Short mmCIF file of C-alpha atoms and ligand atoms in Angstrom, two decimals:
data_model
loop_
_atom_site.label_atom_id
_atom_site.label_comp_id
_atom_site.label_asym_id
_atom_site.label_seq_id
_atom_site.Cartn_x
_atom_site.Cartn_y
_atom_site.Cartn_z
CA MET C 9 -111.92 -35.47 2.80
CA VAL C 10 -115.43 -35.38 4.20
CA GLU C 11 -116.71 -38.83 5.11
CA PHE C 12 -120.10 -39.73 3.63
CA ASP C 13 -122.49 -42.52 4.44
CA SER C 14 -126.18 -43.13 3.84
CA PHE C 15 -127.12 -40.74 6.71
CA GLY C 16 -125.31 -37.74 5.25
CA PRO C 17 -124.11 -35.11 4.87
CA GLU C 18 -127.08 -34.12 2.73
CA LYS C 19 -125.76 -30.67 1.82
CA ILE C 20 -122.50 -28.81 2.09
CA PHE C 21 -122.78 -25.15 1.33
CA GLU C 22 -119.62 -23.02 0.99
CA VAL C 23 -119.94 -19.24 0.86
CA TYR C 24 -117.63 -16.29 0.20
CA ASN C 25 -117.94 -12.55 0.20
CA ALA C 26 -114.73 -11.15 -1.22
CA LYS C 27 -115.66 -7.54 -0.43
CA VAL C 28 -116.08 -8.29 3.29
CA GLY C 29 -113.46 -11.05 3.43
CA MET C 30 -115.92 -13.68 4.59
CA HIS C 31 -115.40 -17.40 3.99
CA GLY C 32 -117.72 -19.88 5.65
CA PHE C 33 -119.66 -23.10 5.22
CA VAL C 34 -122.69 -24.98 6.41
CA VAL C 35 -122.83 -28.77 6.64
CA VAL C 36 -126.37 -30.13 6.83
CA ASP C 37 -125.86 -33.71 7.91
CA ASN C 38 -129.34 -35.23 8.12
CA THR C 39 -132.83 -33.70 8.04
CA ALA C 40 -135.00 -36.83 8.42
CA LEU C 41 -136.36 -35.55 11.73
CA GLY C 42 -136.46 -31.83 10.86
CA PRO C 43 -134.23 -28.90 9.84
CA GLY C 44 -130.59 -29.36 10.81
CA LYS C 45 -129.66 -27.71 14.11
CA GLY C 46 -126.16 -26.68 15.11
CA GLY C 47 -124.05 -23.71 16.12
CA ILE C 48 -121.72 -21.47 14.13
CA ARG C 49 -118.07 -21.95 15.02
CA MET C 50 -115.73 -19.02 14.32
CA THR C 51 -112.04 -19.93 14.46
CA PRO C 52 -109.05 -19.34 12.13
CA THR C 53 -108.67 -23.07 11.53
CA VAL C 54 -112.25 -24.33 11.26
CA SER C 55 -112.64 -26.73 8.32
CA ILE C 56 -115.45 -28.50 6.47
CA GLN C 57 -114.13 -31.80 7.86
CA GLU C 58 -114.31 -30.57 11.47
CA VAL C 59 -117.78 -29.10 10.92
CA SER C 60 -118.99 -32.34 9.26
CA ARG C 61 -118.05 -34.41 12.31
CA LEU C 62 -119.79 -31.93 14.59
CA ALA C 63 -122.86 -31.95 12.32
CA ARG C 64 -123.09 -35.75 12.61
CA ALA C 65 -122.80 -35.49 16.40
CA MET C 66 -125.75 -33.05 16.26
CA THR C 67 -127.81 -35.58 14.26
CA TRP C 68 -127.46 -38.07 17.12
CA LYS C 69 -127.86 -35.45 19.84
CA CYS C 70 -131.14 -34.04 18.45
CA ALA C 71 -132.51 -37.53 17.74
CA LEU C 72 -131.66 -38.74 21.24
CA ALA C 73 -133.17 -35.57 22.73
CA ASP C 74 -136.32 -36.53 20.79
CA LEU C 75 -136.56 -33.18 19.00
CA PRO C 76 -137.93 -32.57 15.49
CA PHE C 77 -134.48 -31.32 14.47
CA GLY C 78 -131.83 -32.90 12.30
CA GLY C 79 -128.10 -32.35 12.61
CA ALA C 80 -126.01 -29.56 11.11
CA LYS C 81 -123.18 -27.19 11.96
CA SER C 82 -121.43 -24.25 10.32
CA GLY C 83 -118.07 -22.54 10.36
CA ILE C 84 -116.66 -19.11 9.60
CA ILE C 85 -112.92 -18.87 9.08
CA ALA C 86 -111.81 -15.84 11.14
CA ASP C 87 -109.72 -15.06 14.20
CA ASP C 88 -111.95 -12.95 16.42
CA ARG C 89 -108.95 -11.87 18.56
CA GLN C 90 -107.30 -10.34 15.49
CA ILE C 91 -110.27 -8.44 14.05
CA SER C 92 -112.22 -5.46 15.39
CA PRO C 93 -115.69 -6.03 16.90
CA GLN C 94 -117.17 -4.07 13.96
CA ARG C 95 -115.46 -6.29 11.42
CA LYS C 96 -116.65 -9.41 13.24
CA GLN C 97 -120.24 -8.15 12.96
CA GLU C 98 -119.75 -7.38 9.22
CA ILE C 99 -118.52 -10.93 8.66
CA ILE C 100 -121.47 -12.42 10.58
CA ARG C 101 -123.89 -10.25 8.56
CA ALA C 102 -122.32 -11.34 5.27
CA PHE C 103 -122.49 -15.00 6.35
CA ALA C 104 -126.15 -14.72 7.42
CA GLU C 105 -127.09 -13.15 4.08
CA ALA C 106 -125.10 -15.68 2.04
CA ILE C 107 -126.67 -18.75 3.65
CA ARG C 108 -130.29 -17.61 3.23
CA PRO C 109 -130.92 -20.33 0.58
CA VAL C 110 -130.48 -23.00 3.31
CA CYS C 111 -131.29 -21.09 6.49
CA PRO C 112 -133.77 -21.49 8.16
CA LYS C 113 -135.31 -24.06 5.76
CA TYR C 114 -132.61 -26.72 6.20
CA TYR C 115 -130.34 -25.16 8.80
CA ILE C 116 -130.99 -23.36 12.10
CA ALA C 117 -127.91 -21.69 13.55
CA GLY C 118 -126.89 -21.00 17.14
CA PRO C 119 -123.85 -19.96 19.17
CA ASP C 120 -120.70 -22.09 19.32
CA MET C 121 -117.02 -21.21 19.79
CA ASN C 122 -116.52 -17.42 19.69
CA MET C 123 -120.17 -16.77 18.86
CA ALA C 124 -122.40 -15.44 21.63
CA GLU C 125 -125.90 -14.05 22.07
CA GLU C 126 -125.25 -10.58 20.57
CA ASP C 127 -123.77 -12.29 17.50
CA MET C 128 -127.08 -14.18 17.19
CA ARG C 129 -128.91 -10.82 17.15
CA THR C 130 -126.71 -9.69 14.24
CA PHE C 131 -127.19 -13.02 12.49
CA ALA C 132 -131.01 -13.11 12.83
CA GLN C 133 -131.40 -9.49 11.74
CA ALA C 134 -129.17 -9.97 8.67
CA ASN C 135 -130.82 -13.27 7.74
CA GLY C 136 -134.25 -11.67 8.07
CA SER C 137 -135.91 -14.59 9.87
CA TRP C 138 -136.39 -14.81 13.63
CA LYS C 139 -136.26 -18.61 13.25
CA SER C 140 -132.87 -18.56 11.52
CA CYS C 141 -131.00 -19.04 14.82
CA THR C 142 -131.44 -19.70 18.53
CA GLY C 143 -129.58 -18.44 21.59
CA LYS C 144 -130.74 -14.91 20.75
CA PRO C 145 -130.90 -12.15 23.40
CA ALA C 146 -134.02 -12.12 25.59
CA ASP C 147 -135.00 -8.67 24.30
CA LEU C 148 -135.14 -9.85 20.67
CA CYS C 149 -138.82 -10.69 20.33
CA VAL C 150 -141.25 -11.33 17.46
CA ARG C 151 -143.63 -8.94 19.21
CA PRO C 152 -142.77 -6.88 22.31
CA GLY C 153 -142.55 -9.32 25.26
CA GLU C 154 -143.72 -12.26 23.12
CA LYS C 155 -141.72 -15.07 21.47
CA CYS C 156 -138.34 -13.81 22.64
CA GLY C 157 -134.78 -15.10 22.48
CA ILE C 158 -133.61 -17.58 25.14
CA PRO C 159 -129.88 -17.05 25.71
CA HIS C 160 -127.62 -19.83 27.02
CA GLU C 161 -127.02 -17.72 30.14
CA TYR C 162 -130.29 -19.08 31.56
CA GLY C 163 -128.36 -22.25 32.42
CA SER C 164 -130.45 -24.88 30.63
CA THR C 165 -127.46 -27.19 30.11
CA GLY C 166 -126.41 -27.26 33.79
CA PHE C 167 -130.07 -27.78 34.72
CA GLY C 168 -130.25 -30.77 32.36
CA VAL C 169 -126.97 -32.20 33.67
CA PHE C 170 -128.44 -32.12 37.18
CA HIS C 171 -131.58 -33.99 36.01
CA ALA C 172 -129.50 -36.62 34.17
CA ALA C 173 -127.63 -37.26 37.44
CA ARG C 174 -130.90 -37.35 39.40
CA VAL C 175 -132.34 -40.06 37.12
CA ALA C 176 -129.13 -42.14 37.33
CA LEU C 177 -129.12 -41.89 41.14
CA GLU C 178 -132.82 -42.81 41.32
CA GLN C 179 -132.25 -45.86 39.11
CA ALA C 180 -129.42 -46.93 41.42
CA GLY C 181 -131.74 -46.54 44.42
CA LYS C 182 -129.67 -43.64 45.84
CA ASP C 183 -131.02 -40.57 47.57
CA MET C 184 -129.94 -37.19 46.19
CA ARG C 185 -129.91 -35.78 49.73
CA GLY C 186 -126.44 -36.20 51.15
CA THR C 187 -124.95 -37.47 47.86
CA THR C 188 -121.48 -35.98 47.44
CA VAL C 189 -120.64 -34.25 44.15
CA ALA C 190 -117.40 -33.01 42.53
CA ILE C 191 -117.72 -30.57 39.63
CA GLU C 192 -114.99 -29.90 37.07
CA GLY C 193 -115.28 -26.34 35.67
CA MET C 194 -117.24 -23.41 37.06
CA GLY C 195 -118.45 -21.82 33.84
CA ASN C 196 -121.97 -21.78 32.41
CA VAL C 197 -122.56 -25.54 32.78
CA GLY C 198 -120.72 -26.12 36.08
CA THR C 199 -122.17 -23.18 38.03
CA PHE C 200 -125.78 -24.02 37.20
CA ALA C 201 -125.20 -27.71 37.88
CA ALA C 202 -123.72 -26.79 41.31
CA LYS C 203 -126.72 -24.59 42.09
CA TYR C 204 -129.29 -27.29 41.28
CA PHE C 205 -127.38 -30.06 43.10
CA SER C 206 -127.11 -27.98 46.26
CA GLU C 207 -130.77 -26.88 46.08
CA ALA C 208 -131.76 -30.57 45.86
CA GLY C 209 -129.83 -31.38 49.04
CA ALA C 210 -126.68 -32.90 47.53
CA ARG C 211 -123.32 -31.97 49.09
CA VAL C 212 -120.98 -30.30 46.58
CA ILE C 213 -117.56 -31.12 48.05
CA ALA C 214 -115.24 -30.13 45.18
CA ALA C 215 -115.20 -27.57 42.38
CA SER C 216 -112.44 -26.68 39.94
CA ASP C 217 -111.60 -24.04 37.38
CA SER C 218 -108.55 -23.27 35.25
CA ARG C 219 -106.69 -21.92 38.33
CA GLY C 220 -107.16 -24.87 40.68
CA LEU C 221 -109.36 -27.31 42.57
CA LEU C 222 -111.12 -26.56 45.84
CA VAL C 223 -112.04 -29.54 48.05
CA ASP C 224 -113.86 -29.59 51.37
CA PRO C 225 -115.44 -32.94 52.36
CA ARG C 226 -117.74 -31.09 54.78
CA GLY C 227 -119.42 -29.51 51.74
CA LEU C 228 -119.09 -26.14 50.02
CA ASP C 229 -121.56 -23.30 50.51
CA VAL C 230 -122.60 -23.08 46.85
CA PRO C 231 -124.10 -19.54 46.83
CA LYS C 232 -120.87 -18.30 48.49
CA LEU C 233 -118.76 -20.35 46.04
CA LEU C 234 -120.53 -18.78 43.05
CA GLN C 235 -120.06 -15.30 44.51
CA VAL C 236 -116.34 -15.93 45.05
CA LYS C 237 -116.00 -17.24 41.48
CA GLN C 238 -117.76 -14.16 40.12
CA LYS C 239 -115.81 -11.64 42.20
CA ALA C 240 -112.31 -13.18 42.36
CA GLY C 241 -112.52 -15.08 39.05
CA THR C 242 -111.58 -18.38 40.73
CA VAL C 243 -112.99 -20.87 43.22
CA THR C 244 -109.55 -21.15 44.85
CA GLN C 245 -110.19 -17.87 46.75
CA TYR C 246 -113.09 -19.44 48.70
CA GLY C 247 -111.15 -19.24 51.97
CA ALA C 248 -111.74 -22.74 53.39
CA GLY C 249 -110.94 -26.31 52.37
CA LYS C 250 -107.89 -27.48 50.46
CA VAL C 251 -106.60 -26.05 47.15
CA LEU C 252 -105.04 -28.54 44.74
CA PRO C 253 -104.13 -28.63 41.01
CA SER C 254 -107.21 -28.58 38.69
CA LYS C 255 -106.50 -32.02 37.25
CA ASP C 256 -106.85 -33.65 40.70
CA ILE C 257 -110.65 -33.38 40.36
CA VAL C 258 -110.55 -36.81 38.65
CA GLY C 259 -109.54 -38.59 41.85
CA VAL C 260 -111.80 -36.78 44.32
CA GLN C 261 -113.65 -39.17 46.64
CA ALA C 262 -117.23 -38.17 45.74
CA ASP C 263 -120.29 -40.19 44.75
CA VAL C 264 -120.76 -38.19 41.54
CA LEU C 265 -118.20 -36.57 39.22
CA VAL C 266 -119.63 -33.95 36.85
CA THR C 267 -117.35 -32.90 33.99
CA ALA C 268 -118.00 -29.35 32.78
CA ALA C 269 -114.80 -27.95 31.28
CA VAL C 270 -112.09 -29.50 29.10
CA PRO C 271 -112.08 -32.33 26.54
CA ASP C 272 -110.03 -35.42 27.49
CA LEU C 273 -110.08 -34.70 31.21
CA ILE C 274 -109.92 -38.44 31.79
CA THR C 275 -107.06 -40.19 30.03
CA ALA C 276 -105.47 -43.63 30.00
CA HIS C 277 -103.09 -42.31 32.70
CA ASN C 278 -105.68 -41.14 35.23
CA VAL C 279 -108.76 -43.28 34.44
CA ASP C 280 -108.04 -45.62 37.34
CA GLN C 281 -107.97 -42.68 39.75
CA VAL C 282 -111.74 -42.17 39.29
CA ARG C 283 -113.41 -42.84 42.66
CA ALA C 284 -116.95 -41.73 41.79
CA LYS C 285 -119.59 -44.39 41.13
CA LEU C 286 -121.36 -42.08 38.68
CA VAL C 287 -119.74 -39.80 36.06
CA VAL C 288 -122.05 -37.31 34.33
CA GLU C 289 -120.53 -35.78 31.21
CA GLY C 290 -121.61 -32.14 31.14
CA SER C 291 -118.67 -31.25 28.87
CA ASN C 292 -118.18 -32.67 25.39
CA ILE C 293 -115.81 -35.64 25.00
CA PRO C 294 -114.26 -35.59 28.50
CA MET C 295 -112.89 -39.06 27.64
CA THR C 296 -112.84 -41.48 24.71
CA PRO C 297 -115.57 -44.12 24.25
CA GLU C 298 -112.88 -46.74 25.02
CA LEU C 299 -112.23 -45.20 28.44
CA GLU C 300 -115.99 -45.08 29.07
CA GLY C 301 -115.95 -48.82 28.31
CA HIS C 302 -113.13 -49.30 30.83
CA LEU C 303 -115.15 -47.52 33.55
CA HIS C 304 -118.24 -49.53 32.57
CA GLN C 305 -116.25 -52.75 33.13
CA LYS C 306 -115.33 -51.47 36.59
CA GLY C 307 -118.99 -50.85 37.44
CA ILE C 308 -118.78 -47.06 37.17
CA LEU C 309 -121.79 -45.59 35.39
CA VAL C 310 -121.03 -42.90 32.79
CA VAL C 311 -123.93 -40.80 31.45
CA PRO C 312 -122.56 -39.75 28.04
CA ASP C 313 -122.21 -36.12 26.94
CA PHE C 314 -124.88 -36.07 24.23
CA VAL C 315 -127.43 -37.48 26.70
CA ALA C 316 -126.51 -35.37 29.75
CA ASN C 317 -125.69 -32.03 28.13
CA ALA C 318 -128.64 -31.81 25.70
CA GLY C 319 -130.35 -29.12 27.82
CA GLY C 320 -128.92 -26.42 25.56
CA VAL C 321 -130.33 -27.87 22.35
CA ILE C 322 -133.68 -28.59 24.02
CA SER C 323 -133.76 -24.94 25.10
CA SER C 324 -133.05 -23.99 21.46
CA TYR C 325 -136.11 -25.94 20.39
CA ALA C 326 -138.24 -24.20 23.04
CA GLU C 327 -137.02 -20.83 21.71
CA TYR C 328 -137.67 -21.88 18.10
CA ARG C 329 -141.25 -22.77 19.08
CA GLY C 330 -141.68 -19.38 20.78
CA GLN C 331 -141.89 -20.76 24.33
CA ASN C 332 -141.06 -18.68 27.39
CA PRO C 333 -138.23 -19.56 29.86
CA GLN C 334 -140.60 -21.33 32.31
CA GLN C 335 -141.90 -23.58 29.52
CA MET C 336 -138.31 -24.16 28.39
CA PHE C 337 -137.18 -25.39 31.84
CA LYS C 338 -140.16 -27.77 32.02
CA LEU C 339 -139.33 -29.15 28.59
CA VAL C 340 -135.64 -29.65 29.48
CA GLU C 341 -136.58 -31.49 32.68
CA ARG C 342 -139.13 -33.70 30.92
CA LYS C 343 -136.91 -34.65 27.99
CA ILE C 344 -133.66 -35.15 29.90
CA THR C 345 -135.51 -37.28 32.47
CA ALA C 346 -137.18 -39.47 29.82
CA ASN C 347 -134.12 -39.84 27.60
CA THR C 348 -131.66 -40.59 30.41
CA ALA C 349 -134.07 -43.20 31.76
CA ILE C 350 -134.47 -45.06 28.46
CA VAL C 351 -130.73 -44.98 27.75
CA LEU C 352 -129.84 -46.40 31.18
CA GLU C 353 -132.62 -49.02 30.97
CA ARG C 354 -131.46 -50.22 27.55
CA SER C 355 -127.84 -50.23 28.69
CA GLN C 356 -128.71 -52.40 31.69
CA LYS C 357 -130.94 -54.73 29.70
CA ARG C 358 -128.35 -55.35 26.99
CA GLY C 359 -125.24 -55.11 29.14
CA THR C 360 -123.78 -52.46 26.84
CA LYS C 361 -122.28 -49.18 27.93
CA PRO C 362 -124.71 -46.22 27.99
CA ARG C 363 -123.08 -44.51 24.98
CA ASP C 364 -123.73 -47.56 22.78
CA ALA C 365 -127.33 -47.80 24.00
CA ALA C 366 -127.83 -44.06 23.35
CA LEU C 367 -126.36 -44.25 19.83
CA GLU C 368 -128.63 -47.19 18.99
CA ILE C 369 -131.72 -45.30 20.17
CA ALA C 370 -130.72 -42.16 18.24
CA ARG C 371 -129.96 -44.13 15.09
CA ASP C 372 -133.25 -46.06 15.27
CA ARG C 373 -135.19 -42.81 15.54
CA VAL C 374 -133.47 -41.37 12.45
CA ILE C 375 -133.84 -44.58 10.46
CA ARG C 376 -137.58 -44.71 11.16
CA LYS C 377 -138.00 -41.42 9.27
CA CYS C 378 -135.21 -41.78 6.70
CA LYS C 379 -135.90 -43.86 3.61
CA THR C 380 -132.29 -43.92 2.40
CA CYS C 381 -130.45 -44.50 5.71
CA ARG C 382 -129.19 -48.05 6.10
CA ILE C 383 -129.05 -49.79 9.47
CA ASP C 384 -125.95 -51.84 8.67
CA LEU C 385 -123.73 -48.78 8.92
CA PRO C 386 -121.91 -48.23 12.21
CA ALA C 387 -123.07 -45.19 14.21
CA SER C 388 -120.29 -42.73 14.89
CA GLY C 389 -120.34 -39.49 16.80
P1 LIG N 416 -117.46 -21.80 30.01
O1 LIG N 416 -116.46 -21.17 29.12
O2 LIG N 416 -118.62 -21.01 30.48
O3 LIG N 416 -116.73 -22.38 31.33
C1 LIG N 416 -115.61 -23.20 31.28
C2 LIG N 416 -115.07 -23.33 32.70
O4 LIG N 416 -114.02 -24.28 32.68
C3 LIG N 416 -114.47 -22.05 33.29
O5 LIG N 416 -114.88 -21.92 34.64
C4 LIG N 416 -112.96 -22.32 33.27
O6 LIG N 416 -112.27 -21.68 34.34
C5 LIG N 416 -112.96 -23.80 33.47
N1 LIG N 416 -111.72 -24.46 33.06
C6 LIG N 416 -110.90 -24.20 32.02
N2 LIG N 416 -109.85 -25.05 32.05
C7 LIG N 416 -110.05 -25.85 33.12
C8 LIG N 416 -109.31 -26.92 33.68
N3 LIG N 416 -108.18 -27.35 33.14
N4 LIG N 416 -109.82 -27.53 34.80
C9 LIG N 416 -110.96 -27.13 35.36
N5 LIG N 416 -111.69 -26.11 34.87
C10 LIG N 416 -111.23 -25.49 33.77
O7 LIG N 416 -117.92 -23.13 29.25
P2 LIG N 416 -119.32 -23.89 29.37
O8 LIG N 416 -120.30 -23.25 28.47
O9 LIG N 416 -119.65 -24.08 30.80
O10 LIG N 416 -118.96 -25.28 28.70
C11 LIG N 416 -118.22 -26.28 29.38
C12 LIG N 416 -118.22 -27.55 28.54
O11 LIG N 416 -119.57 -27.97 28.32
C13 LIG N 416 -117.60 -27.47 27.16
O12 LIG N 416 -117.06 -28.73 26.85
C14 LIG N 416 -118.80 -27.23 26.25
O13 LIG N 416 -118.57 -27.63 24.93
C15 LIG N 416 -119.81 -28.12 26.92
N6 LIG N 416 -121.20 -27.75 26.61
C16 LIG N 416 -121.69 -26.54 26.95
C17 LIG N 416 -123.02 -26.23 26.67
C18 LIG N 416 -123.62 -24.91 27.06
O14 LIG N 416 -124.82 -24.71 26.83
N7 LIG N 416 -122.87 -23.99 27.66
C19 LIG N 416 -123.83 -27.18 26.01
C20 LIG N 416 -123.30 -28.44 25.70
C21 LIG N 416 -121.98 -28.71 26.01
#
């Protein structure tokens, strides 16, 4: 069962193409602030229920990011490891054609699980509108060299995660220079976060990936670390420091812990191992809201995922507006800085945890533009 409340979902659109074997859906949660934004998830088990929850999370994320986008998400039921690349493209084309009645008017797509930038090229071309999706390749332009795609590979999310941490440190009266940082995950988000922290003078002392955790309290040479990760496929081949199991990142003695890999990294069993004074959630749901509350009680500041990792969706908006990458980075910095600051200020003023303050701000922004949304309903997401 899909859960409804006065915020949404406004539309659920289910599409089939029997000839191609395509079955997908779009959930448009709320469009009070603008067309619903959210990626396309391709997995064998994706369901309308799962997509509805993700669409609601996008409503809050876009509102908190202060973008003229609502929340939405879509799913295509397919196992991309079991089908040929050609068949995957056929399915994406059929999906893009089938959802034209809602896309891009009510829904703007983007990459999500098993959907990358080349899939966005296929999607946009089949849909027929350049605005139908974001995360397109940089060579897909409205005119040659003008209004081009901005792929996620530019690192907007890691850049935003760094700025969220910078604002939190500034508010706590701490200097970025010399601050020690531990980063979980060295993928798109983690590598760019590491780069920006080290360029700003912070000391990255720990980095993990699926094969292990590398720790050196003297500080890691980040350009070398990124080279090792790229060449050897793992940070554990760095050649100095200590190598430990990946999960030990939680207890590293660093000022800042950045999560950038798996959900539920922090659990009821390891929450009390956290030594950092600031946790910045680059990954989605690295712990439950209850565990965030527990850390809040202990005086550990947690910048929640939908505040800290909104760089990607802000970049999507820049692309949608036809901005270039330089303009996009400026926009990400400006919005992440402003939004992190107001969330942390409200949290301090009211004594609530940052997630609750952020949800209140996001909900207020939607309610201001939504005649039918009722304030008495609890925010979830
Ligand atoms: P990615 O696939 O590029 O990288 C994931 C990294 O995590 C890899 O380095 C992998 O080795 C590592 N990893 C896997 N298991 C691990 C483990 N047990 N311990 C430590 N590291 C492990 O993914 P990404 O795009 O960097 O995304 C990371 C997280 O951030 C996800 O939760 C994603 O949903 C979230 N996120 C990403 C973006 C974005 O723009 N990329 C935006 C918002 C949120």
